[in-house]
Structures are given as structure tokens and as C-alpha cells.
Coordinates of C-alpha atoms in Angstrom, one line a residue:
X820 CA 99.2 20.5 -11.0
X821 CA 101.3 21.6 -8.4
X822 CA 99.2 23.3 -5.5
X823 CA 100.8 24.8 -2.0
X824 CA 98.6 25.7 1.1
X825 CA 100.6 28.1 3.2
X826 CA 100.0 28.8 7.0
X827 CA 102.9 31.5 8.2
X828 CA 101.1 32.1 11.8
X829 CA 100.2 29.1 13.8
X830 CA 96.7 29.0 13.7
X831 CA 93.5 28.7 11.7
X832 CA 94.6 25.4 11.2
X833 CA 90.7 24.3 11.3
X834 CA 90.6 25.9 7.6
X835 CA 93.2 23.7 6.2
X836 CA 92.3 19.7 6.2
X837 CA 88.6 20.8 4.5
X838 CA 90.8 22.2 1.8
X839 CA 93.9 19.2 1.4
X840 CA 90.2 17.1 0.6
X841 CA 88.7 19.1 -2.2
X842 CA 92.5 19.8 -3.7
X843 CA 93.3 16.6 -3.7
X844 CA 90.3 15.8 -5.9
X845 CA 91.8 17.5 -8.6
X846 CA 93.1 14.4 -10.9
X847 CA 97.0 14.9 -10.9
X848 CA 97.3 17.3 -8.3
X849 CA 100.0 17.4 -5.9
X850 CA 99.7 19.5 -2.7
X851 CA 102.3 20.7 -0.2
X852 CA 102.4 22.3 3.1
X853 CA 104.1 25.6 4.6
X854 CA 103.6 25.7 7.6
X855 CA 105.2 25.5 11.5
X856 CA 106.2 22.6 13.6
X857 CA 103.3 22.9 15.4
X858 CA 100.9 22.9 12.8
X859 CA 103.2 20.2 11.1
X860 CA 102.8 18.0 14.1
X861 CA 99.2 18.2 13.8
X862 CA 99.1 17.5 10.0
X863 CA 102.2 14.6 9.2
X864 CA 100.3 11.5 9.4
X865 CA 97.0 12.7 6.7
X866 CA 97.3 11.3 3.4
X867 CA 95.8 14.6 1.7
X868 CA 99.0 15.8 1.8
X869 CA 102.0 14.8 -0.3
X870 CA 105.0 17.1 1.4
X871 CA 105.4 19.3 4.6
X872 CA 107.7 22.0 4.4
X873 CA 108.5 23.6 7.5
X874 CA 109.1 27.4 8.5
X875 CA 110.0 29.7 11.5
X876 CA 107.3 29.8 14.1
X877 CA 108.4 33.8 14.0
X878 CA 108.4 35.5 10.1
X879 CA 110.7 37.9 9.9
X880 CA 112.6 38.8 6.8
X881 CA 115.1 36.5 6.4
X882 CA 112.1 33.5 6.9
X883 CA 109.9 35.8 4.2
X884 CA 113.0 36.0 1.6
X885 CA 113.4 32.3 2.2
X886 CA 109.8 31.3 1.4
X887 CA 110.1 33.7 -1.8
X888 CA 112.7 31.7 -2.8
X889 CA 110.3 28.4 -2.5
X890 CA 107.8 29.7 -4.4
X891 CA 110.7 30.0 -7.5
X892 CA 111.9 27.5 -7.1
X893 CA 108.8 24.8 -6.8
X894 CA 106.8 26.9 -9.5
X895 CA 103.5 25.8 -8.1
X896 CA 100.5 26.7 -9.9
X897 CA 98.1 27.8 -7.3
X898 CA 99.4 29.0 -4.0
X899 CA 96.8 29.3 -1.1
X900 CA 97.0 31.8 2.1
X901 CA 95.3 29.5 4.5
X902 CA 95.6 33.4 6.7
X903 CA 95.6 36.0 4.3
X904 CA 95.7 39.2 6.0
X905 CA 98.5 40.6 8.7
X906 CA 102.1 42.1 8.6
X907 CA 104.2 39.3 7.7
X908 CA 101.8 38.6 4.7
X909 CA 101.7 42.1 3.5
X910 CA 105.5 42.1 3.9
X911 CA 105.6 39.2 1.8
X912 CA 103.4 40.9 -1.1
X913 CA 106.1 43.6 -1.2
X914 CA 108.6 41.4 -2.6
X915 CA 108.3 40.3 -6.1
X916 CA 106.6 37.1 -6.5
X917 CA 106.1 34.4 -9.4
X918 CA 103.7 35.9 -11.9
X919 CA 102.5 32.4 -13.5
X920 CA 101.5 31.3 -10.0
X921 CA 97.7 31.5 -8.9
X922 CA 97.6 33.2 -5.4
X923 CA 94.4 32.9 -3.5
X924 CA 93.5 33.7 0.5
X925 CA 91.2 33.1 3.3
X926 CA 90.7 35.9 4.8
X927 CA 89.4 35.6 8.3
X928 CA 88.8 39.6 9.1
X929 CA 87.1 40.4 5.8
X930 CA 86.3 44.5 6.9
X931 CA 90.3 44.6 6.1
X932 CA 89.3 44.5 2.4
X933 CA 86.9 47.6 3.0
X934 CA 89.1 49.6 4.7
X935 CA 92.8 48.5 5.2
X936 CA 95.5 49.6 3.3
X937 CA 98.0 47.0 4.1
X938 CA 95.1 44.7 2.3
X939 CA 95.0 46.5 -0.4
X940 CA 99.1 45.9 -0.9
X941 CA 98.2 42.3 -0.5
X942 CA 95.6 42.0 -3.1
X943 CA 97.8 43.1 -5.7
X944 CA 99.4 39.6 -5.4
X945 CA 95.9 37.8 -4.3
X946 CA 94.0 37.7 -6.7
X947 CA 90.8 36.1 -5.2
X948 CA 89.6 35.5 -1.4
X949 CA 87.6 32.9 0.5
X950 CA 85.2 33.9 3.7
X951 CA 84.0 31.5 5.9
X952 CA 80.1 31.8 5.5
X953 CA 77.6 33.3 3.2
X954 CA 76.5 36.1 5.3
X955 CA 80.2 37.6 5.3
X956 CA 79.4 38.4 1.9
X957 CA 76.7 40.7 2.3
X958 CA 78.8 42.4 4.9
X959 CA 81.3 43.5 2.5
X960 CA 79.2 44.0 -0.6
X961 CA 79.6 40.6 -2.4
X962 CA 82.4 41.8 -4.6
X963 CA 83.0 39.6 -7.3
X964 CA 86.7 38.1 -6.4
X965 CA 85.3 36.8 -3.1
X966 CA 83.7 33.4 -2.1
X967 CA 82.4 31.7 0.7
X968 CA 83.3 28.2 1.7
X969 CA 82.7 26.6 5.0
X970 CA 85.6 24.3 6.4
X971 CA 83.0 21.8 8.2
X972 CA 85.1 18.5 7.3
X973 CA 87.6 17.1 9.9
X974 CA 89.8 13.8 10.3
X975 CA 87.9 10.8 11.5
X976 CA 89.2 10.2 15.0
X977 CA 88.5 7.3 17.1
X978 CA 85.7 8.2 19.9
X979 CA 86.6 7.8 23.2
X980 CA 83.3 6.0 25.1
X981 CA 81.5 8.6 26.8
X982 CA 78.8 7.7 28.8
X983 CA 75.6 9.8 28.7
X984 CA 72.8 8.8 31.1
X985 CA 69.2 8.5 29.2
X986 CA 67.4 11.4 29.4
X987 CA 70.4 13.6 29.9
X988 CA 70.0 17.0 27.2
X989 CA 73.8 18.0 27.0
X990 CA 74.1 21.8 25.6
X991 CA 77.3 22.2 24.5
X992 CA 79.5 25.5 24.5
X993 CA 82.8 25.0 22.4
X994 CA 86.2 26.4 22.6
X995 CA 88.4 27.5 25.2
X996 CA 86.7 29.8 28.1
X997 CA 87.3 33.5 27.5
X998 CA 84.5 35.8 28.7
X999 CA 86.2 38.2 25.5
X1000 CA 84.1 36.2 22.7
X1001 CA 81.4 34.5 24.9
X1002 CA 79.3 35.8 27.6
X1003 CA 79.8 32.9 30.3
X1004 CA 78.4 35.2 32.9
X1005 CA 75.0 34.9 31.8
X1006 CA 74.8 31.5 30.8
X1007 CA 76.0 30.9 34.8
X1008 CA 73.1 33.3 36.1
X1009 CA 70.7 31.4 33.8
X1010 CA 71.2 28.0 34.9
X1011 CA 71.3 28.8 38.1
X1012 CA 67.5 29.3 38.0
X1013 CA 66.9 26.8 35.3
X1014 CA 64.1 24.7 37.6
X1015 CA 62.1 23.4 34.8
X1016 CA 65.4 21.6 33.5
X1017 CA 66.1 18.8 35.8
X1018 CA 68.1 16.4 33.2
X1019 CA 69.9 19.4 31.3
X1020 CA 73.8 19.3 31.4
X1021 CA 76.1 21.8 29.8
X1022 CA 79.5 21.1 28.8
X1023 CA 81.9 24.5 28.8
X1024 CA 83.7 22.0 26.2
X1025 CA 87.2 23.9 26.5
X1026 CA 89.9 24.6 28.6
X1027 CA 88.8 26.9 31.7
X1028 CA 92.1 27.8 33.3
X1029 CA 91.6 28.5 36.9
X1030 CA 94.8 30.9 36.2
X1031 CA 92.5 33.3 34.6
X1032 CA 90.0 35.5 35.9
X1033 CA 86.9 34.2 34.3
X1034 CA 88.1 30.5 34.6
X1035 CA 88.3 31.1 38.7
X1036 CA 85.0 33.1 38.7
X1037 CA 83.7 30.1 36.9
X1038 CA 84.8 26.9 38.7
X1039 CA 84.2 29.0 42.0
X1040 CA 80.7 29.4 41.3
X1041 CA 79.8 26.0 40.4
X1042 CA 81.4 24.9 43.5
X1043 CA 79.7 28.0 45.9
X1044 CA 76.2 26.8 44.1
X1045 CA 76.6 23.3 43.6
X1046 CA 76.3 23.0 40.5
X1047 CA 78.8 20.1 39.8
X1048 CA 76.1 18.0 38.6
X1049 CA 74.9 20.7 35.9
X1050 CA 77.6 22.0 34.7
X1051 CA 81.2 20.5 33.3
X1052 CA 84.3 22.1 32.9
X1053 CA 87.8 21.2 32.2
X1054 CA 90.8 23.0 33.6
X1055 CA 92.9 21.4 31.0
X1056 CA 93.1 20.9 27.3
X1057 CA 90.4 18.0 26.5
X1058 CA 91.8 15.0 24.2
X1059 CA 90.1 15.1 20.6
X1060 CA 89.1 11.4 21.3
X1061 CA 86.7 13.0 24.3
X1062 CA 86.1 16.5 22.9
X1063 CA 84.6 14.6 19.7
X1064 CA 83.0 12.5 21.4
X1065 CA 81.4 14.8 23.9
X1066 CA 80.6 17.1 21.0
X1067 CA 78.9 14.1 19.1
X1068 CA 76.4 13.1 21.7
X1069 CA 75.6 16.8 22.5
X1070 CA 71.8 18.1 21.9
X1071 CA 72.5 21.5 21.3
X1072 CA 75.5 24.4 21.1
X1073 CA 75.1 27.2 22.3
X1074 CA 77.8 30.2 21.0
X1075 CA 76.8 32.9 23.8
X1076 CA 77.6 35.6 21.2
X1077 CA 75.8 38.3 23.2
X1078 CA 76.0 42.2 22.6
X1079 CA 76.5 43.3 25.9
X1080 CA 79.9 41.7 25.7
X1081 CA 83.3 42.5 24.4
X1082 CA 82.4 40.1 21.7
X1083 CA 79.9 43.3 20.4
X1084 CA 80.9 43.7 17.0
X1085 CA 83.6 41.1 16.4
X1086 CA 80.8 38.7 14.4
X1087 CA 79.6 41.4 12.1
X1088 CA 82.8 40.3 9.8
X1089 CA 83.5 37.1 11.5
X1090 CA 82.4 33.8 12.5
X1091 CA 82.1 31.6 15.7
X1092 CA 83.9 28.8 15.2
X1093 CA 80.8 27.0 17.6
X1094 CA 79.1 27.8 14.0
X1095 CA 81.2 25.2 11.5
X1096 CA 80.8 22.9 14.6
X1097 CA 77.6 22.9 14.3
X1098 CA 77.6 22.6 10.7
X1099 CA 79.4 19.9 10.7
X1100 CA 77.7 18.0 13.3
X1101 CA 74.5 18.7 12.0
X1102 CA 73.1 19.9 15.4
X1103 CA 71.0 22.8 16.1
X1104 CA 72.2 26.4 17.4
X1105 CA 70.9 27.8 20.2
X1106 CA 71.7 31.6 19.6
X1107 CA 70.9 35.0 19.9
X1108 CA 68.3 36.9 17.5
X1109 CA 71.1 39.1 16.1
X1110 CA 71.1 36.0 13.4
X1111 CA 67.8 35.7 12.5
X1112 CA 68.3 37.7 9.8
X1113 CA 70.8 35.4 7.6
X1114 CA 69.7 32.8 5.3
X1115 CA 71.8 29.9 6.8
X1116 CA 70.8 29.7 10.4
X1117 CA 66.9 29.8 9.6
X1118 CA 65.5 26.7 10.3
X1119 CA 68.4 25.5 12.2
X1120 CA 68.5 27.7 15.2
X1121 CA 66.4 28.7 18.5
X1122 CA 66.8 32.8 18.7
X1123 CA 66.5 34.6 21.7
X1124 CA 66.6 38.1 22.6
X1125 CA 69.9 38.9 24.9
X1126 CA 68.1 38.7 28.0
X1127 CA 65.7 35.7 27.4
X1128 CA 68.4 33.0 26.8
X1129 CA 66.6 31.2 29.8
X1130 CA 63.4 31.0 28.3
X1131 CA 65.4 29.6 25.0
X1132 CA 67.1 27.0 26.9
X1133 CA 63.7 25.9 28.3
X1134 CA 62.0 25.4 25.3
X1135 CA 64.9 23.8 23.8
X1136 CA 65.1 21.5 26.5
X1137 CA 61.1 20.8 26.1
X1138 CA 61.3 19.5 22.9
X1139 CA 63.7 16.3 24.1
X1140 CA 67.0 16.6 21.9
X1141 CA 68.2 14.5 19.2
X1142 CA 67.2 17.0 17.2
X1143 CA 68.8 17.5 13.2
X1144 CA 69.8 20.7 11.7
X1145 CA 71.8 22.2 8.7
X1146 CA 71.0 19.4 6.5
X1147 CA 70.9 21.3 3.4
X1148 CA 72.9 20.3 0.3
X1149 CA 75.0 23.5 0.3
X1150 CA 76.9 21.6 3.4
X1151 CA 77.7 18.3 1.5
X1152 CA 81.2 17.5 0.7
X1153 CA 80.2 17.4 -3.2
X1154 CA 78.4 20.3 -2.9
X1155 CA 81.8 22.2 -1.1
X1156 CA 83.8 20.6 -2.7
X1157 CA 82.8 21.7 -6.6
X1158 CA 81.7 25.5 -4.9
X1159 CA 85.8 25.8 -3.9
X1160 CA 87.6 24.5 -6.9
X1161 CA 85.2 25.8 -9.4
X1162 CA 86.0 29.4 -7.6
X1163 CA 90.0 28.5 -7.5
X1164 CA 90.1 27.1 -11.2
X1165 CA 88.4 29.7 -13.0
X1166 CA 89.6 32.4 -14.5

């Protein structure tokens, strides 16, 4: 079976080595990879995949006729969107396209199937559609071509030693610093007057670029308040050896997905990606109560109300870390695994 994961933008790359695993358990399959250089770079050396075929960083027609052509000419039997919504995609989708091959998506914006109509061009040609959790699902009605999956399995990398003092309780924010999808400005507020935390640490666990507004407002603040000994930032992109690392020995995450924010409404139809981190380490979310509601992040979560995230942080830091959470068998690689190929294979 010949099986093609295409990524024609140059991100979500985070989707694509969970998927190379459970495709490659398909006895005889063979897998190749559309994608950029970048992406390319990232992905050459895993043994998931069998051939990397690169395209234009920029799609325009001339790169969209040319992967048209590809698809001919390799006849693959399944074909895979690893992005499958935008303008290049839908541009794509106007051109005629093999009819024996299998076309399937992740679609990371789900509300375009609701209401878009460049979607709806697209889903004449894909004919099914991965979302990245459960409760994106319910949002859009649980139609019957759509799936969840949950792209929580990543490359083994080799740990850089990190040094965590005893007693330390490390809460962890990932992803680079943008006040746009979390609300750093409270979280600063908060610590601030965290007294009843004297061995709590918090790791903004991305790159805060002092050339931004945020990331100034930021490192000027821990330095006017010295707070150099609470709080650890990194003006610079952090090494996967340490961020892994760092994330590993981390007691809690905390996603600061707060509604007074600009980040309002973007998680009714998306995720965090703080949330597949967390799945995937196994450790607990400290989050707010907008969540409560959904069936995955009971019983692995601390909820708080907006304004009470100190409280939260206190009680979370009472209990001592090393806590476990998300260890149901929905987020096994078995599990995942037969839940993405069963939904890809049948008709």
C-alpha cells in the first residue's frame, strides 16, 4: 500500500511523526513525505519514513499543478492532508485529482466545516477528517466522516541533564510567549504574590523575544521585581535536548487559556498544543474552569475560575508534585494507533 502524508504550509509538523508510526504499522505499507525543506530538515533522519519529496516553501500554481502531477504519477492509495483547510489546499481541490486515491485531512480549524465555503470545495475531494481531541467533536455535531486522534507520540531525543533542586515544584507554561493565545499578564501578577510558594518555579518554556512587546514587558518585570529566582525565561529558541528535558521533570503545565484574553474564543474549535504535551507526558493541567465540562480533562486537571488562578497554583503546589495524570487507555499507542487506521481503512 502506497500511503503519502502531505504538509504544503510549514507547520503543524507536531501532527505528522504520531501518524508515520501508526502508517507504518500497516504490513507492506510504504509512506512518503510532501513537504518543505524546513519540515524536511526536521524529518530526514526517522525511519517511519521511506522517501521525502520536497516542494516550494510558497504554493502557487505552478508548485499545485506540479504536486497534481505527483499524485498521477505515484498512484498512492491513501493521501493525507497533514493541514487540510486554506487557499492553496482549496486551490488544489479545484483541479482534477486521482479518483482511486483515498484523500483524508486534519483539519486544525474544524468551525470551517460548519460554515466555510472554500471547505466545502475541499471536501469534495476529502473524503473524511481528523480533529485533534474528542471535545472538537461535540463542537461541530459529531458528523459521521470526522474523527479524533491525538498526536501525543514524539521522537525519542537524548535529555540534556537538567538539574532540579529537591523540593523545587516547576510549573511549566509551553510554547513561544505571545500574550495573543496565553494570558502571561496574569500569571506575572499572580506570582508576584505567591507567599505561600517558596520552592515553586515556573518555566515560560519558549522563546520570549525581548523584540516584542510582551517579551520586554516580561523580562522587565522579573528584573524590576526580582523575580529571577521564580521565574525562567529564554530569549532564544531552547534546544529539544533541554526543552524535553525541562518539560519532563516539570510538575505541572499550566495553558493560561483565559477569556479575558485575545485567546477568547480561539479554543472553542481548537486546541492548546500545552494540551497534547500534557497528554503525552502524562502530567496534570492546571487550567481554567471553561474545561470542566469535557470528558478528557476530568480527573486530570486543577480548574479555576479566571480570577482565582492563584488560589489554583497554591493548592497545586500543596499537594507536593510528581503527580500522574491522563493515564487512560484511550492515550496508549495501541489504543491510537487501531482508533486512526481503523477510521482511514474503512470504507
Amino acid at each position: 500500500m502506497k500511503i503519502a502524508i502531505i504538509e504544503h504550509g510549514g507547520s503543524h509538523d507536531e501532527c505528522i511523526y504520531s501518524q508515520t508510526l501508526f502508517l507504518k504499522a500497516i504490513e507492506g505499507a510504504s509512506l512518503t513525505l510532501i513537504c518543505n525543506q524546513s519540515i524536511r530538515n526536521r524529518f530526514k533522519d526517522y525511519d517511519t519514513i521511506d522517501e521525502i519529496i520536497e516542494i516550494p516553501n510558497e504554493i502557487k500554481w505552478k508548485a499545485l499543478l506540479s504536486i497534481r502531477s505527483l499524485l498521477y504519477k505515484a498512484e498512492f492509495d491513501i493521501v493525507i492532508f497533514n493541514t487540510a483547510q486554506n487557499k492553496a489546499l482549496r486551490n488544489l481541490c479545484l483541479l482534477p485529482l486521482p479518483r482511486k486515491t483515498k484523500f483524508v485531512g486534519v483539519i486544525h480549524k474544524p468551525q470551517n466545516l460548519l460554515h466555510s465555503g472554500s471547505q466545502r470545495i475541499i471536501s469534495r475531494v476529502i473524503g473524511k477528517y481528523f480533529v485533534l481531541n474528542e471535545y472538537l467533536l461535540e463542537q461541530i455535531g459529531k458528523p459521521a466522516n470526522v474523527n479524533a486522534f491525538y498526536p501525543i507520540f514524539f521522537p525519542e531525543v537524548p535529555l540534556k541533564q537538567v538539574k532540579k533542586p529537591e523540593g523545587e515544584i516547576w510549573f511549566c507554561v509551553p510554547g513561544v510567549v505571545d500574550q495573543r493565545r496565553r494570558d502571561y499578564r496574569q500569571l506575572l501578577q499572580v506570582i508576584k504574590g505567591l507567599t505561600d510558594c517558596p520552592n515553586a518555579k515556573f518555566l515560560l518554556l519558549g522563546k520570549c523575544d525581548p523584540k516584542t512587546e510582551i517579551g520586554t514587558e516580561i523580562l522587565n518585570y522579573i528584573k524590576e521585581n526580582q523575580l529571577e529566582e521564580k521565574i525562567k525565561a529564554w530569549t532564544s529558541f531552547i534546544d529539544l535536548e533541554e526543552y524535553y528535558a525541562l518539560l519532563n521533570q516539570s510538575d505541572y503545565i499550566l495553558p493560561l487559556l483565559h477569556s479575558g484574553e485575545h485567546n477568547k474564543n480561539i479554543y472553542e474549535f481548537q486546541i492548546s498544543g500545552s494540551f497534547n504535551l500534557a497528554i503525552a507526558q502524562k502530567k496534570p493541567m492546571i487550567i481554567t474552569d471553561k474545561f470542566e465540562k469535557y470528558q478528557d480533562f476530568k480527573g486530570n486537571c486543577i480548574f479555576y475560575k479566571n480570577n482565582q488562578l492563584g488560589a489554583a497554583l497554591s493548592a497545586s503546589y500543596a499537594k507536593g508534585g510528581n503527580e500522574t495524570a491522563f493515564t487512560d487507555e484511550k492515550w496508549s499507542f495501541e489504543s491510537q494507533k487501531e482508533n486512526y487506521l481503523s477510521f482511514i481503512l474503512n470504507n
